XYZ file of C-alpha atoms in Angstrom:
666
model
C 98.724 33.849 119.063
C 101.792 32.343 120.692
C 104.542 30.646 118.736
C 105.527 27.115 119.680
C 109.212 26.169 120.033
C 110.229 24.310 116.880
C 107.818 26.182 114.612
C 109.355 27.901 111.590
C 108.427 31.315 110.219
C 108.952 32.272 106.577
C 110.725 28.926 105.973
C 113.702 30.450 107.739
C 113.315 31.353 111.425
C 113.045 28.416 113.840
C 111.500 29.469 117.159
C 113.573 28.337 120.151
C 111.956 29.940 123.203
C 109.888 32.890 124.385
C 111.942 35.724 125.880
C 109.123 38.042 126.936
C 105.412 38.640 126.551
C 103.103 41.629 126.545
C 99.496 42.518 125.887
C 99.707 42.511 122.095
C 102.649 40.287 121.278
C 105.846 38.619 122.403
C 109.588 38.367 121.826
C 111.189 35.035 120.894
C 114.667 33.652 120.538
C 114.931 32.076 117.087
C 117.513 30.443 114.853
C 118.059 32.005 111.422
C 118.657 29.010 109.162
C 119.831 31.203 106.270
C 122.506 33.117 108.195
C 123.280 30.403 110.778
C 122.822 32.693 113.765
C 120.464 33.412 116.648
C 118.012 36.275 116.198
C 115.257 37.982 118.184
C 111.767 37.768 116.690
C 109.188 40.327 117.843
C 105.495 39.717 117.077
C 102.514 42.071 117.233
C 98.895 41.428 116.341
C 97.548 42.974 113.119
C 94.428 44.929 114.052
C 93.381 46.304 110.638
C 94.445 46.856 107.046
C 95.599 50.329 108.047
C 97.746 48.751 110.741
C 99.192 46.390 108.150
C 100.221 49.253 105.844
C 101.579 51.274 108.738
C 103.680 48.316 109.861
C 105.224 47.907 106.407
C 106.128 51.587 106.200
C 107.586 51.897 109.662
C 109.346 48.528 109.690
C 111.266 49.677 106.626
C 112.224 52.805 108.545
C 113.559 50.735 111.452
C 115.485 48.491 109.065
C 117.516 51.516 107.924
C 118.796 52.296 111.404
C 122.527 51.752 111.945
C 124.082 52.548 115.315
C 126.609 50.696 117.523
C 124.265 50.848 120.541
C 121.150 49.635 118.710
C 120.333 46.161 117.395
C 120.157 45.756 113.643
C 116.633 45.166 112.300
C 117.086 43.122 109.127
C 113.750 41.503 108.273
C 110.040 42.170 108.601
C 106.933 40.434 107.316
C 103.335 39.569 108.164
C 102.499 35.969 109.062
C 98.760 35.342 109.333
C 97.521 37.891 111.852
C 100.970 38.703 113.196
C 103.366 41.493 112.358
C 106.881 40.077 112.650
C 110.104 42.017 113.138
C 113.486 40.210 113.106
C 116.537 41.806 114.681
C 119.912 41.013 116.195
C 119.868 38.849 119.293
C 122.096 40.605 121.810
C 123.836 38.305 124.267
C 124.549 39.422 127.799
C 122.623 40.368 130.921
C 120.182 43.241 131.016
C 120.719 46.022 133.517
C 117.541 45.122 135.380
C 119.008 41.699 136.210
C 122.307 43.292 137.193
C 120.461 45.746 139.415
C 118.611 42.928 141.185
C 121.813 40.924 141.641
C 124.233 43.708 142.620
C 122.110 46.637 143.781
C 123.053 50.265 142.999
C 125.756 50.674 140.375
C 128.884 52.860 140.668
C 128.472 56.412 139.432
C 131.236 56.161 136.858
C 129.632 53.104 135.255
C 126.195 54.708 135.139
C 127.623 57.808 133.466
C 129.414 55.687 130.873
C 126.173 53.857 130.119
C 124.295 57.164 129.961
C 126.669 58.409 127.263
C 126.034 55.338 125.135
C 122.261 55.265 125.614
C 121.981 59.011 125.038
C 123.959 58.684 121.815
C 121.598 55.960 120.577
C 118.510 58.007 121.469
C 119.922 61.111 119.796
C 120.444 59.040 116.679
C 116.833 57.810 116.782
C 115.488 61.309 117.340
C 117.511 62.709 114.433
C 115.759 60.460 111.903
C 113.188 61.845 109.491
C 110.617 61.398 110.924
C 111.994 61.139 114.485
C 111.881 57.679 116.052
C 110.724 57.563 119.674
C 111.614 54.434 121.620
C 109.045 54.966 124.399
C 110.267 52.162 126.640
C 113.744 52.990 127.900
C 114.269 51.063 131.134
C 116.946 48.820 132.697
C 115.296 45.651 131.361
C 115.676 46.954 127.798
C 119.390 47.688 128.166
C 121.644 44.716 127.423
C 125.228 44.793 128.656
C 127.480 42.887 126.262
C 130.569 40.992 127.471
C 132.815 43.820 126.185
C 130.975 46.433 128.268
C 128.839 48.002 125.542
C 125.210 48.860 126.349
C 122.645 48.037 123.648
C 119.154 49.579 123.691
C 116.885 46.704 122.682
C 113.180 45.876 122.188
C 112.199 48.157 119.341
C 108.752 46.622 119.039
C 106.656 47.827 116.120
C 106.798 51.546 115.288
C 103.578 53.563 115.350
C 103.218 56.928 113.609
C 101.855 59.710 115.799
C 98.982 61.510 114.069
C 98.180 64.099 116.691
C 97.650 61.830 119.663
C 99.222 58.640 120.895
C 97.766 55.803 118.871
C 96.028 52.928 120.616
C 98.773 50.502 119.606
C 101.436 52.740 121.107
C 100.091 53.222 124.613
C 102.290 50.637 126.287
C 104.304 51.850 129.239
C 106.484 50.555 132.053
C 105.541 51.782 135.550
C 108.203 53.965 137.105
C 109.924 54.701 133.788
C 107.104 56.166 131.686
C 106.450 59.940 131.714
C 103.005 61.267 132.546
C 102.202 62.118 128.911
C 102.529 58.440 128.012
C 99.626 57.476 130.292
C 97.110 59.518 128.318
C 96.456 60.604 124.763
C 99.051 63.389 124.999
C 101.677 63.631 122.258
C 104.937 61.853 123.048
C 108.277 62.961 121.654
C 112.030 63.035 122.315
C 111.256 64.604 125.694
C 109.440 61.365 126.631
C 112.556 59.268 126.017
C 114.525 61.833 128.023
C 112.300 61.208 131.050
C 112.605 57.428 130.713
C 116.388 57.647 130.396
C 116.594 59.812 133.524
C 114.325 57.401 135.411
C 116.570 54.536 134.304
C 119.674 56.313 135.594
C 117.823 57.044 138.833
C 117.130 53.329 139.305
C 120.711 52.336 138.476
C 122.091 54.815 141.019
C 119.626 54.196 143.836
C 118.761 50.500 143.459
C 115.069 50.804 142.612
C 112.662 52.539 140.240
C 111.398 56.052 140.966
C 107.749 56.725 141.866
C 105.122 56.700 139.130
C 105.140 59.938 137.155
C 101.351 60.241 137.460
C 101.560 59.928 141.249
C 104.212 62.649 141.319
C 102.154 64.845 139.000
C 99.123 64.497 141.306
C 101.248 65.179 144.380
C 100.754 61.712 145.860
C 104.486 60.991 145.869
C 107.694 63.030 145.758
C 110.857 62.225 143.843
C 113.504 61.677 146.464
C 116.933 63.076 145.653
C 119.445 60.440 144.557
C 121.861 62.007 147.050
C 119.625 60.924 149.913
C 120.685 57.378 149.011
C 124.373 58.158 148.623
C 126.484 61.311 148.937
C 128.867 59.765 146.398
C 126.481 60.945 143.689
C 127.627 64.396 142.482
C 125.174 67.253 142.956
C 125.211 68.121 139.243
C 124.227 64.540 138.362
C 121.325 64.692 140.812
C 120.229 68.096 139.476
C 120.284 66.853 135.896
C 118.202 63.755 136.689
C 115.666 65.782 138.674
C 115.188 68.199 135.798
C 114.964 65.495 133.123
C 112.274 63.796 135.237
C 110.078 66.884 135.495
C 106.464 65.762 135.148
C 105.832 68.676 132.787
C 107.745 68.119 129.495
C 108.187 71.877 129.268
C 110.485 71.835 132.284
C 112.872 69.178 130.978
C 116.028 69.781 128.964
C 115.626 70.994 125.364
C 117.211 67.742 124.171
C 118.900 64.579 125.378
C 122.168 66.150 124.248
C 121.721 68.877 126.867
C 120.751 66.287 129.475
C 123.887 64.189 128.860
C 126.054 67.307 128.893
C 124.655 68.311 132.286
C 125.450 64.839 133.618
C 129.097 65.090 132.598
C 129.809 68.787 133.231
C 129.733 69.697 136.950
C 127.489 72.740 136.802
C 123.892 73.284 137.782
C 121.354 72.644 135.044
C 120.447 75.924 133.391
C 116.797 76.916 132.907
C 115.206 75.576 129.728
C 116.129 77.495 126.572
C 113.520 75.743 124.450
C 109.895 75.309 125.428
C 107.676 72.457 124.308
C 103.935 72.861 124.117
C 102.437 71.460 127.311
C 99.910 72.519 129.956
C 101.257 74.973 132.605
C 102.543 73.456 135.829
C 102.891 74.812 139.313
C 106.506 75.742 140.011
C 107.815 74.102 143.178
C 111.566 74.696 142.701
C 111.903 77.219 145.530
C 112.091 74.476 148.163
C 114.878 72.786 146.193
C 116.752 76.097 145.996
C 116.632 76.561 149.780
C 117.910 73.050 150.325
C 120.605 73.631 147.729
C 121.899 76.721 149.543
C 122.202 74.780 152.787
C 124.325 72.022 151.229
C 126.358 74.380 149.029
C 129.448 73.809 151.170
C 129.444 70.150 150.126
C 128.945 70.671 146.407
C 132.465 71.454 145.222
C 134.185 68.552 146.981
C 131.568 66.042 145.848
C 131.383 67.228 142.246
C 135.127 67.376 141.692
C 135.840 64.008 143.268
C 133.175 61.854 141.630
C 132.530 62.969 138.043
C 133.453 60.171 135.677
C 134.686 62.089 132.700
C 137.519 64.360 133.837
C 138.126 65.698 130.345
C 134.604 66.977 129.903
C 134.812 68.526 133.380
C 137.919 70.506 132.604
C 137.266 71.503 129.000
C 133.809 72.990 129.368
C 131.023 72.601 126.839
C 131.110 69.755 124.335
C 129.669 70.492 120.931
C 128.778 68.948 117.587
C 125.631 67.041 118.552
C 122.605 68.291 116.673
C 119.698 69.736 118.657
C 116.516 67.722 118.741
C 114.183 68.494 115.836
C 110.984 70.280 116.758
C 108.235 67.771 117.399
C 105.061 68.055 115.363
C 102.028 65.850 115.565
C 102.549 64.262 112.140
C 106.309 63.760 112.181
C 106.962 61.326 115.024
C 107.464 57.583 114.928
C 107.059 55.821 118.265
C 108.203 52.359 119.225
C 105.689 50.173 120.994
C 107.093 47.736 123.552
C 104.868 44.833 124.493
C 106.972 42.973 127.035
C 105.755 42.710 130.577
C 107.853 44.843 132.972
C 109.833 42.849 135.519
C 109.448 44.520 138.927
C 112.538 45.151 141.024
C 112.665 43.970 144.622
C 110.758 46.404 146.863
C 112.831 49.128 148.450
C 111.884 51.578 151.135
C 111.143 54.925 149.555
C 110.782 57.946 151.841
C 107.672 59.965 151.126
C 109.280 63.395 151.400
C 112.559 65.123 150.665
C 114.853 65.358 153.705
C 115.380 68.781 155.207
C 118.840 70.267 155.638
C 118.871 69.454 159.362
C 117.876 65.815 159.025
C 120.442 63.036 159.209
C 118.942 60.056 157.420
C 120.349 56.581 156.998
C 120.012 55.816 153.261
C 117.997 52.780 152.279
C 120.625 51.964 149.664
C 124.269 52.873 149.234
C 126.636 53.093 146.315
C 130.149 51.706 146.288
C 132.811 54.431 146.395
C 133.513 55.893 142.996
C 137.026 55.029 141.757
C 139.402 57.790 140.838
C 138.770 58.854 137.233
C 141.122 57.260 134.751
C 142.788 59.412 132.085
C 140.593 60.245 129.134
C 140.840 57.376 126.666
C 142.834 55.226 129.148
C 146.059 56.482 127.618
C 148.977 58.789 128.204
C 150.395 61.593 126.096
C 149.320 62.652 122.618
C 152.245 63.199 120.257
C 151.761 65.703 117.442
C 153.542 67.913 114.922
C 153.667 71.703 115.281
C 155.638 74.773 114.194
C 154.727 76.609 117.391
C 158.325 76.927 118.623
C 158.875 79.958 116.371
C 161.370 78.272 114.071
C 160.697 77.403 110.453
C 160.731 73.669 111.218
C 157.971 71.273 112.232
C 158.819 69.576 115.524
C 157.324 66.818 117.664
C 155.406 67.908 120.762
C 153.597 66.044 123.529
C 150.483 67.020 125.482
C 148.010 65.468 127.893
C 144.788 64.096 126.478
C 142.914 67.255 127.490
C 145.374 69.497 125.612
C 147.315 70.633 128.692
C 151.004 70.333 129.630
C 152.416 70.815 126.139
C 156.132 70.030 125.878
C 158.527 70.043 122.932
C 160.311 66.769 122.220
C 162.599 67.476 119.225
C 164.736 70.517 118.486
C 167.145 69.908 115.586
C 166.758 71.919 112.382
C 164.856 69.410 110.266
C 161.141 68.965 109.672
C 159.455 66.079 111.478
C 156.189 64.323 110.623
C 154.016 61.265 111.362
C 154.855 60.492 115.023
C 153.702 56.973 115.882
C 153.836 55.362 119.339
C 155.121 51.823 119.745
C 152.552 49.348 121.123
C 154.150 49.509 124.574
C 154.234 53.324 124.558
C 157.994 53.562 125.141
C 159.199 54.668 121.677
C 158.153 56.929 118.841
C 158.550 56.429 115.120
C 158.672 59.586 113.037
C 159.784 60.899 109.648
C 162.718 63.306 109.265
C 165.511 64.256 106.879
C 168.012 61.408 106.642
C 170.965 63.634 105.821
C 173.862 62.199 103.825
C 175.158 58.642 103.579
C 178.768 57.380 103.644
C 179.379 58.368 99.994
C 177.790 61.775 100.394
C 174.553 60.459 98.889
C 171.380 62.180 99.998
C 168.938 59.998 101.934
C 165.997 62.470 101.758
C 163.166 61.521 104.163
C 163.782 58.476 106.356
C 161.992 56.625 109.140
C 163.453 57.367 112.563
C 162.812 56.002 116.048
C 163.536 57.529 119.469
C 162.650 56.977 123.100
C 159.489 58.509 124.544
C 161.529 61.313 126.142
C 163.165 62.240 122.798
C 166.499 60.585 123.526
C 168.548 58.259 121.298
C 167.139 59.044 117.825
C 168.086 56.383 115.244
C 167.661 56.456 111.451
C 166.081 53.103 110.540
C 165.779 53.194 106.748
C 168.854 55.157 105.488
C 167.921 54.930 101.835
C 167.696 57.314 98.913
C 164.142 58.294 98.112
C 161.458 59.409 100.518
C 160.175 57.058 103.243
C 157.204 58.154 105.365
C 153.864 57.211 106.988
C 155.252 54.514 109.361
C 153.178 52.259 111.600
C 154.067 49.492 114.061
C 152.734 45.965 113.853
C 150.590 45.220 116.937
C 153.326 43.091 118.510
C 155.989 45.744 117.873
C 158.236 43.395 115.892
C 157.708 44.909 112.435
C 157.242 48.357 110.932
C 155.119 49.055 107.864
C 155.840 52.249 105.935
C 155.430 53.993 102.583
C 158.326 54.575 100.204
C 158.931 56.398 96.912
C 162.155 54.514 96.123
C 160.719 52.813 93.050
C 160.281 55.481 90.416
C 158.524 57.900 92.770
C 155.377 55.761 93.103
C 154.084 55.281 96.655
C 154.613 51.657 97.678
C 154.225 49.733 100.927
C 157.316 48.272 102.566
C 157.982 46.397 105.790
C 161.061 45.977 107.979
C 162.066 44.664 111.360
C 161.852 47.033 114.322
C 165.629 47.639 114.060
C 165.418 48.589 110.355
C 166.673 45.284 108.942
C 164.981 43.089 106.327
C 163.370 45.917 104.343
C 160.909 44.243 101.967
C 158.599 45.698 99.333
C 154.934 44.691 99.618
C 153.196 46.630 96.856
C 153.061 45.392 93.309
C 151.005 47.075 90.610
C 149.301 50.158 92.074
C 150.298 53.028 94.348
C 149.484 52.194 97.964
C 149.824 54.323 101.094
C 148.222 55.251 104.496
C 148.592 51.737 105.999
C 147.089 50.647 109.312
C 147.136 47.231 111.000
C 144.152 45.454 112.478
C 144.685 45.030 116.250
C 145.190 41.287 115.824
C 147.782 41.830 113.088
C 145.806 39.680 110.634
C 144.827 42.447 108.211
C 146.190 45.660 106.758
C 143.972 48.506 105.575
C 145.506 51.032 103.194
C 144.573 53.554 100.525
C 145.178 52.507 96.945
C 145.025 54.392 93.674
C 143.116 51.452 92.193
C 139.704 53.171 92.243
C 141.057 55.230 95.179
C 139.311 52.991 97.680
C 140.264 51.594 101.049
C 141.787 48.160 100.566
C 142.281 45.151 102.805
C 145.060 42.588 102.763
C 144.980 39.510 104.938
C 148.046 38.186 106.729
C 146.390 34.920 107.774
C 147.951 31.494 107.562
C 145.237 30.249 105.217
C 143.787 31.918 102.139
C 140.448 33.578 102.976
C 137.535 32.581 100.784
C 136.700 34.618 97.680
C 140.176 36.170 97.364
C 142.804 36.004 94.673
C 145.708 33.542 95.048
C 148.443 34.422 97.551
C 151.540 36.441 96.690
C 154.883 35.857 98.345
C 156.188 39.118 99.793
C 158.766 37.893 102.320
C 156.960 39.505 105.252
C 154.036 37.091 105.100
C 151.610 35.743 102.566
C 149.190 38.499 101.604
C 145.949 38.318 99.696
C 144.262 41.265 98.043
C 140.630 41.896 98.856
C 139.191 45.351 98.330
C 136.305 47.008 100.108
C 135.319 48.697 96.874
C 132.283 50.697 95.791
C 130.395 47.430 95.334
C 131.324 46.453 98.885
C 129.811 49.741 100.052
C 132.705 51.429 101.833
C 133.816 53.326 98.730
C 136.552 55.897 98.558
C 138.672 56.684 101.564
C 142.101 57.596 102.852
C 144.040 57.898 106.131
C 142.338 54.901 107.804
C 142.815 54.251 111.524
C 141.711 50.972 113.106
C 140.256 51.201 116.628
C 142.273 49.218 119.201
C 139.259 47.039 120.021
C 138.979 46.078 116.340
C 135.381 47.262 115.951
C 135.702 50.360 113.780
C 137.840 52.109 111.211
C 137.898 55.895 111.146
C 138.920 57.379 107.816
C 138.793 60.474 105.628
C 136.606 60.694 102.556
C 137.202 63.414 99.966
C 134.186 64.828 98.132
C 135.026 67.720 95.852
C 136.956 70.207 97.970
C 135.747 68.700 101.255
C 137.419 66.181 103.532
C 135.182 64.662 106.200
C 135.749 62.134 108.994
C 133.821 58.882 108.571
C 133.425 55.700 110.602
C 132.889 52.180 109.275
C 131.805 49.164 111.282
C 134.456 46.526 110.523
C 132.100 43.597 110.923
C 129.728 45.053 108.313
C 132.571 45.402 105.765
C 131.201 48.724 104.661
C 127.477 48.191 105.157
C 127.527 50.634 108.076
C 129.347 53.865 107.226
C 128.643 56.986 109.309
C 129.867 60.526 108.747
C 131.201 61.820 112.057
C 132.475 65.319 111.297
C 132.082 67.556 108.250
C 133.329 71.033 109.187
C 136.478 72.294 107.448
C 139.149 70.071 105.951
C 139.982 67.099 108.167
C 142.979 64.763 108.271
C 144.695 61.933 110.145
C 142.189 60.482 112.649
C 143.780 58.515 115.508
C 142.162 56.495 118.310
C 142.433 56.586 122.079
C 143.563 53.290 123.645
C 140.019 52.552 124.886
C 138.525 53.034 121.390
C 136.069 55.665 122.660
C 137.729 58.856 121.389
C 139.209 60.097 118.128
C 141.789 62.864 117.820
C 142.118 64.448 114.372
C 143.399 67.466 112.467
C 140.898 70.028 111.178
C 140.847 73.494 109.620
C 137.438 74.118 111.195
C 138.623 77.328 112.869
C 140.986 78.509 110.129
C 144.444 77.034 110.656
C 145.273 73.394 111.328
C 144.316 72.458 114.886
C 143.874 69.213 116.797
C 140.367 68.284 117.860
C 138.903 65.450 119.860
C 135.476 63.800 119.669
C 133.954 60.564 120.841
C 133.433 57.755 118.346
C 129.838 58.881 117.858
C 130.997 62.285 116.581
C 130.015 64.103 119.784
C 131.787 66.497 122.136
C 134.038 67.996 119.465
C 136.627 70.081 121.304
C 139.671 72.026 120.121
C 142.669 70.631 122.016
C 145.400 72.956 120.803
C 143.745 76.322 119.979
C 147.055 77.871 118.950
C 148.003 80.292 116.131
C 150.520 77.697 114.956
C 149.650 74.718 112.773
C 149.160 71.555 114.847
C 148.536 68.224 113.134
C 149.214 64.466 112.829
C 148.349 63.432 116.381
C 148.925 59.948 117.788
C 147.759 58.684 121.202
C 150.165 56.888 123.536
C 148.869 53.397 124.426
C 150.256 53.327 127.985
C 150.805 56.281 130.363
């Protein structure tokens, strides 16, 4: 049953147009009259009462999924003989269209997309029961205007009960593994194959051969490097292994696959075996070819890998291994859209020998030089590693190398904070004595990026600390204890003038600006929650009346327990405005969490929970978080991506290292 444009489902969703169609259903663009937004509506036919019950159960499971690279499923119902799933409509082109328009994509872009897609798949596979997408392909990857890749087309989930159910047998030629063509059990290893096939297509310009044809020996998977020598050997090795026709020969998990894509080393033999029929081993021919081209490996791998940090630091950690797959614990996602074929490309029928010189049928554009991790410069941090009894400010590269000391005088320093242009550093230090021999205690200081020309900005009795710049660099927000010892927010000009108190009734501290300067997030002792104040020209709806504070008109609005974000401290707003990293204390534990700003607390994810953790700070590209942790005993600085992956100790020093802040501009 097809839906007609203009028809309305559930007295709410007005059908606009059909986006895709498959054997059992279709995907439509619709207008949500209740939320005043466009949505995607996926329909499947109801085959039985059992199918109806299964749909209800598994649609509820999909509705609980929250991940930045997955669409949000927010409604499901049955209309007549149709199962209906409503999810976010993701604007932007899909990677299949980009591939047809532009041809092979640059290696660095493909590796960035692989990280995002792999993170989304790992999240799906970590659910209980695991969720298997089963249709990863370029057409199901939407590229948003801000460069984020979204894995779309969930379809209707089908529970695996020992063999692939009839409703879950859909597949896309070239991207589906051999087990998906039969009644064999699918699992995380199936999505791994499809992801590898997708990367193969993005790098070479066309889909790989059918997995069944390769399994039967009718076709051979041509090396990606036969299309372009710009593709690093370790990337080619990883894709070849992940596309093994026997699931047993693939990586133990997508985590291991992604790691092998980003770390320039040959893929190790499998350490985890999945139940599958035995397969003839034909790797000896690849080994011989590999020995012949060994002289080219080092130059290619070092020059073209996209993530220089992961190359130099070794093995990323902190991503959970895939759960063991059992016949009754897997949820699969059935896609019903009709695959859109790519333009035909010439595909050689055999691997080239070492003595052949072939003209590739497709070429990749030269890979740009890797940019610094996080698109930023130095990381400033506090340490007592100089052997004195004082905490000093140090700088290091984003991979933890080239550590240099910036301050040397005999006073403790804390809270280094880069200016928006990366040329100056705020910090906290002893203010010494004033003109009448009065003690200033802790004051806010500023100095140049090389440590020269330190200036005391606050020069006031009582402790001042925790400074932060406004996004335009004109104002400084900080915390003071001048008023009876209670922590209060204050603001001043960048030169220290016009110091104005912002707080009123409760203790408030740990401030951070939104990137547009329109909001301030801070920790408050009122229910000990993260709080928001607006600095807009007009009063936002549903807020209390404005208060005049001199700096601007501010309105209190709290993301409280009822608004789902709950308790938190040490918030840090990502430069792109999408997320806030913060610390949540539970008993004696302090964990790193992430909240989606747009959800206002509806999407909160725990990123890291080992040891006591403090002071998260973002890289300029909003992809990485540096933070302090006692994971390995003393306070050290660690880095991870914003999905909580690749946790790496940056400092690894017997001293205490903490309070890191990432320079916006090299």
